[in-house]
């Protein structure tokens, strides 16, 4: 935990949303760490994430296909 106290910002990329992920990210926020979350998932997540955005800040959901399209487009640039 002493290393976590040195963080100022975390960009989290998760493949689903559940209670353990929400608790982990909320724990970071409780330490004063800014959290920016990306959920890479197709369809509904195991647990609704929308309510967590009020506490954690901005949460962006993208599909795996969307990530792949953006990566390929970036390679062409």
XYZ file of C-alpha atoms in Angstrom:
77
model
C 0.000 0.000 0.000
C 2.908 2.379 0.490
C 3.520 2.441 -3.282
C -0.144 3.212 -3.945
C 0.129 6.320 -1.777
C 2.701 7.703 -4.242
C 0.301 7.529 -7.206
C -1.543 10.598 -8.409
C -3.513 9.115 -11.311
C -4.479 5.621 -12.450
C -5.837 4.744 -15.879
C -7.607 1.426 -15.408
C -8.543 -0.830 -18.318
C -10.848 -3.619 -17.176
C -12.576 -6.335 -19.184
C -15.768 -6.391 -17.120
C -17.320 -4.622 -14.138
C -17.982 -6.278 -10.812
C -17.875 -5.550 -7.099
C -14.185 -6.382 -6.649
C -13.081 -4.015 -9.436
C -15.311 -1.259 -8.090
C -13.954 -1.750 -4.543
C -10.345 -1.687 -5.779
C -10.834 1.539 -7.738
C -12.805 3.122 -4.897
C -9.923 2.249 -2.568
C -7.586 4.169 -4.878
C -9.957 7.159 -4.836
C -10.060 6.995 -1.045
C -6.249 7.372 -1.095
C -6.643 10.549 -3.166
C -5.704 8.959 -6.489
C -7.533 10.243 -9.594
C -9.068 7.320 -11.495
C -9.956 7.162 -15.196
C -11.620 3.875 -16.142
C -12.123 2.143 -19.479
C -14.295 -0.960 -19.620
C -13.560 -3.069 -22.705
C -16.612 -5.281 -22.958
C -19.307 -6.306 -25.422
C -22.839 -6.408 -24.040
C -23.975 -5.959 -20.458
C -21.362 -6.107 -17.716
C -21.717 -8.479 -14.755
C -22.686 -5.549 -12.581
C -24.041 -2.179 -13.726
C -21.221 0.381 -13.764
C -23.268 3.553 -14.219
C -23.756 4.185 -10.496
C -20.019 3.917 -9.850
C -19.305 6.837 -12.185
C -20.711 9.243 -9.582
C -18.047 8.115 -7.106
C -15.147 7.197 -9.386
C -15.374 9.794 -12.126
C -15.524 9.238 -15.836
C -15.998 5.664 -17.020
C -15.869 4.870 -20.740
C -17.189 1.628 -22.191
C -15.877 0.373 -25.527
C -16.257 -2.944 -27.286
C -13.225 -5.074 -28.151
C -14.051 -4.491 -31.813
C -13.973 -0.724 -31.320
C -10.566 -0.943 -29.652
C -9.261 -3.020 -32.555
C -10.638 -0.562 -35.145
C -8.992 2.353 -33.368
C -5.668 0.534 -33.101
C -5.698 -0.352 -36.789
C -6.662 3.213 -37.741
C -3.804 4.512 -35.582
C -1.316 2.241 -37.364
C -2.314 3.757 -40.701
C -1.714 7.327 -39.511
